[in-house]
Amino acid sequence: MQASRIASRALAAGAVAGTAVLALSVPAFAHVSVQPEGTAAKGGYAVVDFKVPNERDSASTTRIEVSFPADHPLASVMPEPVAGWTVKVTKSKLDKPLTMHGEKIDEAVTKVTWTAADGKGIQPGYFQKFPLSLGALPENTDQLVFKAVQTYSNKEVVRWIEVPQAGQDEPENPAPVLQLSAATDDHHGAAGAEDASDRTATAADSGSGSHDTDTTARVLGVVGIVVGVAGVAYGVLAGRRRTA
């Protein structure tokens, strides 16, 4: 009986501890963040998702505004349509033009704003992803810092603009940070095309091998039939000789 009570108390304590850990860990993730769909390689293009959670119990998120880094301008920014939301891409003139594909670009995207079209937005207890295609990503930095402003239906505004610093605790309202991976040999997906070609060639080789195997099986089958017929004929002739 005493052992049972001790086990029950241990389970209860574990449950309380687990709840406390969960409660402490939730706020660390409840902020606007950005993650690539796959990889975000330096010098290449990537699709990234801005993840926006609703942190309020009695209001919905109706507007999200993301500012782009001025020190690393991006000339190509294309949003993916999000049901129930309108999107506005704002461009500005560059002090120093960029060169992309041999052409000079004198303006870049400085801000993207999503607004709930139906007024409902992101309801309490939910989050929403806002995808963007970005490029070309800079080659002279390991990360891009975006600053986001989140507006709720009750007019409350939360500014996710504090830049996280290495070796320090995460700030209360951290800005979304996109980590960039090492540059690849081909920034436009040719490697993927080569992989597809390799898969096609492998499939063709596999099909050829299968065809050769089928042909061999057929030849062996015919040879087996011929041998079988010859054996039967030999047996009949041998029987006739013994009878005679």
GROMACS .gro file of C-alpha atoms in nm:
model
  244
    1MET     CA    1   0.000   0.000   0.000
    2GLN     CA    2   0.281   0.239   0.093
    3ALA     CA    3   0.463   0.164  -0.232
    4SER     CA    4   0.145   0.244  -0.423
    5ARG     CA    5   0.115   0.583  -0.250
    6ILE     CA    6   0.478   0.666  -0.328
    7ALA     CA    7   0.427   0.577  -0.696
    8SER     CA    8   0.112   0.791  -0.714
    9ARG     CA    9   0.292   1.089  -0.562
   10ALA     CA   10   0.583   1.046  -0.803
   11LEU     CA   11   0.347   1.042  -1.100
   12ALA     CA   12   0.165   1.350  -0.975
   13ALA     CA   13   0.493   1.535  -0.923
   14GLY     CA   14   0.608   1.437  -1.270
   15ALA     CA   15   0.285   1.561  -1.424
   16VAL     CA   16   0.316   1.896  -1.244
   17ALA     CA   17   0.679   1.929  -1.351
   18GLY     CA   18   0.588   1.847  -1.712
   19THR     CA   19   0.312   2.107  -1.710
   20ALA     CA   20   0.550   2.367  -1.571
   21VAL     CA   21   0.807   2.294  -1.843
   22LEU     CA   22   0.538   2.321  -2.109
   23ALA     CA   23   0.412   2.649  -1.965
   24LEU     CA   24   0.765   2.789  -1.957
   25SER     CA   25   0.851   2.671  -2.308
   26VAL     CA   26   0.541   2.798  -2.490
   27PRO     CA   27   0.626   3.173  -2.478
   28ALA     CA   28   0.967   3.105  -2.633
   29PHE     CA   29   0.797   2.988  -2.953
   30ALA     CA   30   0.500   3.226  -2.956
   31HIS     CA   31   0.645   3.498  -3.175
   32VAL     CA   32   0.667   3.584  -3.544
   33SER     CA   33   0.937   3.370  -3.707
   34VAL     CA   34   1.067   3.285  -4.054
   35GLN     CA   35   1.181   2.947  -4.188
   36PRO     CA   36   1.278   2.833  -4.539
   37GLU     CA   37   1.091   2.558  -4.720
   38GLY     CA   38   1.398   2.345  -4.773
   39THR     CA   39   1.718   2.550  -4.778
   40ALA     CA   40   1.803   2.919  -4.817
   41ALA     CA   41   2.146   2.913  -4.983
   42LYS     CA   42   2.359   3.223  -5.026
   43GLY     CA   43   2.332   3.365  -5.376
   44GLY     CA   44   2.026   3.156  -5.458
   45TYR     CA   45   1.648   3.177  -5.434
   46ALA     CA   46   1.426   3.033  -5.164
   47VAL     CA   47   1.065   3.007  -5.053
   48VAL     CA   48   1.026   3.111  -4.690
   49ASP     CA   49   0.730   3.105  -4.453
   50PHE     CA   50   0.660   3.380  -4.203
   51LYS     CA   51   0.480   3.205  -3.919
   52VAL     CA   52   0.246   3.432  -3.722
   53PRO     CA   53   0.081   3.296  -3.404
   54ASN     CA   54  -0.206   3.463  -3.222
   55GLU     CA   55  -0.102   3.528  -2.863
   56ARG     CA   56  -0.427   3.685  -2.744
   57ASP     CA   57  -0.734   3.512  -2.601
   58SER     CA   58  -0.990   3.775  -2.697
   59ALA     CA   59  -0.859   3.932  -3.019
   60SER     CA   60  -0.757   3.813  -3.365
   61THR     CA   61  -0.456   3.915  -3.573
   62THR     CA   62  -0.577   4.124  -3.864
   63ARG     CA   63  -0.256   4.267  -4.006
   64ILE     CA   64   0.111   4.168  -4.030
   65GLU     CA   65   0.379   4.397  -4.172
   66VAL     CA   66   0.729   4.268  -4.247
   67SER     CA   67   1.014   4.510  -4.318
   68PHE     CA   68   1.310   4.390  -4.524
   69PRO     CA   69   1.676   4.453  -4.435
   70ALA     CA   70   1.807   4.769  -4.598
   71ASP     CA   71   2.169   4.653  -4.575
   72HIS     CA   72   2.096   4.343  -4.785
   73PRO     CA   73   1.824   4.443  -5.035
   74LEU     CA   74   1.629   4.179  -5.224
   75ALA     CA   75   1.520   4.264  -5.578
   76SER     CA   76   1.285   3.968  -5.628
   77VAL     CA   77   1.006   3.911  -5.375
   78MET     CA   78   0.688   3.729  -5.479
   79PRO     CA   79   0.409   3.644  -5.234
   80GLU     CA   80   0.195   3.332  -5.254
   81PRO     CA   81  -0.179   3.401  -5.224
   82VAL     CA   82  -0.320   3.329  -4.879
   83ALA     CA   83  -0.694   3.267  -4.855
   84GLY     CA   84  -0.874   3.543  -4.665
   85TRP     CA   85  -0.583   3.787  -4.689
   86THR     CA   86  -0.475   4.068  -4.922
   87VAL     CA   87  -0.106   4.141  -4.973
   88LYS     CA   88   0.082   4.459  -5.066
   89VAL     CA   89   0.447   4.463  -5.176
   90THR     CA   90   0.623   4.798  -5.126
   91LYS     CA   91   0.937   4.886  -5.322
   92SER     CA   92   1.184   5.171  -5.276
   93LYS     CA   93   1.472   5.320  -5.474
   94LEU     CA   94   1.817   5.190  -5.388
   95ASP     CA   95   2.107   5.420  -5.307
   96LYS     CA   96   2.335   5.168  -5.474
   97PRO     CA   97   2.181   4.969  -5.766
   98LEU     CA   98   2.207   4.589  -5.772
   99THR     CA   99   2.322   4.376  -6.065
  100MET     CA  100   2.112   4.065  -6.135
  101HIS     CA  101   2.153   3.843  -6.442
  102GLY     CA  102   2.357   4.116  -6.610
  103GLU     CA  103   2.092   4.385  -6.549
  104LYS     CA  104   2.104   4.675  -6.306
  105ILE     CA  105   1.821   4.691  -6.050
  106ASP     CA  106   1.761   5.033  -5.896
  107GLU     CA  107   1.479   4.936  -5.657
  108ALA     CA  108   1.411   4.660  -5.408
  109VAL     CA  109   1.131   4.543  -5.181
  110THR     CA  110   1.135   4.716  -4.845
  111LYS     CA  111   0.807   4.593  -4.697
  112VAL     CA  112   0.533   4.332  -4.740
  113THR     CA  113   0.198   4.380  -4.567
  114TRP     CA  114  -0.080   4.124  -4.526
  115THR     CA  115  -0.428   4.240  -4.422
  116ALA     CA  116  -0.723   4.018  -4.332
  117ALA     CA  117  -0.973   4.066  -4.614
  118ASP     CA  118  -1.275   3.934  -4.423
  119GLY     CA  119  -1.183   4.094  -4.090
  120LYS     CA  120  -1.152   3.756  -3.917
  121GLY     CA  121  -0.778   3.713  -3.949
  122ILE     CA  122  -0.593   3.469  -3.723
  123GLN     CA  123  -0.825   3.358  -3.445
  124PRO     CA  124  -0.710   3.294  -3.085
  125GLY     CA  125  -0.535   2.960  -3.053
  126TYR     CA  126  -0.428   2.951  -3.419
  127PHE     CA  127  -0.135   3.054  -3.637
  128GLN     CA  128  -0.095   3.137  -4.006
  129LYS     CA  129   0.192   3.095  -4.252
  130PHE     CA  130   0.264   3.363  -4.512
  131PRO     CA  131   0.491   3.229  -4.792
  132LEU     CA  132   0.729   3.444  -4.997
  133SER     CA  133   0.971   3.365  -5.277
  134LEU     CA  134   1.296   3.558  -5.220
  135GLY     CA  135   1.610   3.620  -5.421
  136ALA     CA  136   1.877   3.653  -5.497
  137LEU     CA  137   1.991   3.597  -5.139
  138PRO     CA  138   2.310   3.783  -5.039
  139GLU     CA  139   2.642   3.600  -5.033
  140ASN     CA  140   2.818   3.822  -4.779
  141THR     CA  141   2.613   3.743  -4.468
  142ASP     CA  142   2.499   3.439  -4.272
  143GLN     CA  143   2.152   3.569  -4.189
  144LEU     CA  144   1.881   3.815  -4.280
  145VAL     CA  145   1.692   4.002  -4.008
  146PHE     CA  146   1.333   4.101  -4.078
  147LYS     CA  147   1.133   4.328  -3.848
  148ALA     CA  148   0.762   4.251  -3.810
  149VAL     CA  149   0.468   4.446  -3.672
  150GLN     CA  150   0.159   4.249  -3.566
  151THR     CA  151  -0.177   4.424  -3.529
  152TYR     CA  152  -0.477   4.280  -3.346
  153SER     CA  153  -0.848   4.341  -3.394
  154ASN     CA  154  -0.857   4.540  -3.066
  155LYS     CA  155  -0.600   4.785  -3.216
  156GLU     CA  156  -0.315   4.644  -3.007
  157VAL     CA  157   0.020   4.653  -3.188
  158VAL     CA  158   0.314   4.421  -3.109
  159ARG     CA  159   0.652   4.505  -3.263
  160TRP     CA  160   0.882   4.208  -3.325
  161ILE     CA  161   1.188   4.421  -3.392
  162GLU     CA  162   1.456   4.330  -3.136
  163VAL     CA  163   1.759   4.173  -3.301
  164PRO     CA  164   1.880   3.856  -3.121
  165GLN     CA  165   2.246   3.869  -3.021
  166ALA     CA  166   2.478   3.566  -3.011
  167GLY     CA  167   2.558   3.451  -2.660
  168GLN     CA  168   2.270   3.647  -2.505
  169ASP     CA  169   1.921   3.551  -2.396
  170GLU     CA  170   1.647   3.586  -2.652
  171PRO     CA  171   1.485   3.931  -2.632
  172GLU     CA  172   1.122   3.970  -2.532
  173ASN     CA  173   1.012   4.066  -2.884
  174PRO     CA  174   1.268   3.906  -3.118
  175ALA     CA  175   1.273   3.992  -3.486
  176PRO     CA  176   1.238   3.706  -3.736
  177VAL     CA  177   1.582   3.585  -3.850
  178LEU     CA  178   1.645   3.380  -4.164
  179GLN     CA  179   1.961   3.170  -4.145
  180LEU     CA  180   2.143   3.128  -4.477
  181SER     CA  181   2.326   2.810  -4.574
  182ALA     CA  182   2.645   2.783  -4.779
  183ALA     CA  183   2.627   2.877  -5.146
  184THR     CA  184   2.571   2.599  -5.399
  185ASP     CA  185   2.732   2.556  -5.742
  186ASP     CA  186   2.403   2.628  -5.917
  187HIS     CA  187   2.166   2.888  -5.774
  188HIS     CA  188   1.876   2.815  -6.008
  189GLY     CA  189   1.802   2.448  -5.952
  190ALA     CA  190   2.011   2.292  -6.230
  191ALA     CA  191   2.132   2.037  -5.978
  192GLY     CA  192   1.773   1.933  -5.930
  193ALA     CA  193   1.736   1.898  -6.305
  194GLU     CA  194   2.047   1.681  -6.314
  195ASP     CA  195   1.905   1.466  -6.038
  196ALA     CA  196   1.587   1.428  -6.240
  197SER     CA  197   1.792   1.332  -6.546
  198ASP     CA  198   1.981   1.078  -6.340
  199ARG     CA  199   1.655   0.930  -6.217
  200THR     CA  200   1.527   0.911  -6.576
  201ALA     CA  201   1.848   0.744  -6.695
  202THR     CA  202   1.838   0.500  -6.406
  203ALA     CA  203   1.479   0.414  -6.486
  204ALA     CA  204   1.569   0.362  -6.853
  205ASP     CA  205   1.861   0.139  -6.758
  206SER     CA  206   1.637  -0.052  -6.523
  207GLY     CA  207   1.379  -0.095  -6.796
  208SER     CA  208   1.645  -0.215  -7.040
  209GLY     CA  209   1.772  -0.467  -6.788
  210SER     CA  210   1.419  -0.586  -6.728
  211HIS     CA  211   1.366  -0.628  -7.103
  212ASP     CA  212   1.687  -0.831  -7.136
  213THR     CA  213   1.582  -1.049  -6.843
  214ASP     CA  214   1.240  -1.112  -6.999
  215THR     CA  215   1.400  -1.211  -7.332
  216THR     CA  216   1.640  -1.454  -7.160
  217ALA     CA  217   1.352  -1.610  -6.966
  218ARG     CA  218   1.154  -1.662  -7.284
  219VAL     CA  219   1.449  -1.828  -7.462
  220LEU     CA  220   1.509  -2.058  -7.168
  221GLY     CA  221   1.141  -2.145  -7.163
  222VAL     CA  222   1.142  -2.243  -7.530
  223VAL     CA  223   1.459  -2.449  -7.480
  224GLY     CA  224   1.294  -2.627  -7.188
  225ILE     CA  225   0.990  -2.713  -7.395
  226VAL     CA  226   1.208  -2.853  -7.677
  227VAL     CA  227   1.409  -3.062  -7.431
  228GLY     CA  228   1.087  -3.190  -7.274
  229VAL     CA  229   0.941  -3.294  -7.610
  230ALA     CA  230   1.266  -3.469  -7.704
  231GLY     CA  231   1.262  -3.658  -7.377
  232VAL     CA  232   0.906  -3.778  -7.432
  233ALA     CA  233   0.991  -3.891  -7.787
  234TYR     CA  234   1.295  -4.077  -7.664
  235GLY     CA  235   1.085  -4.252  -7.398
  236VAL     CA  236   0.827  -4.364  -7.655
  237LEU     CA  237   1.092  -4.500  -7.891
  238ALA     CA  238   1.268  -4.685  -7.610
  239GLY     CA  239   0.939  -4.846  -7.506
  240ARG     CA  240   0.868  -4.966  -7.859
  241ARG     CA  241   1.214  -5.125  -7.882
  242ARG     CA  242   1.164  -5.321  -7.560
  243THR     CA  243   0.822  -5.441  -7.682
  244ALA     CA  244   0.970  -5.562  -8.010
   0.00000   0.00000   0.00000
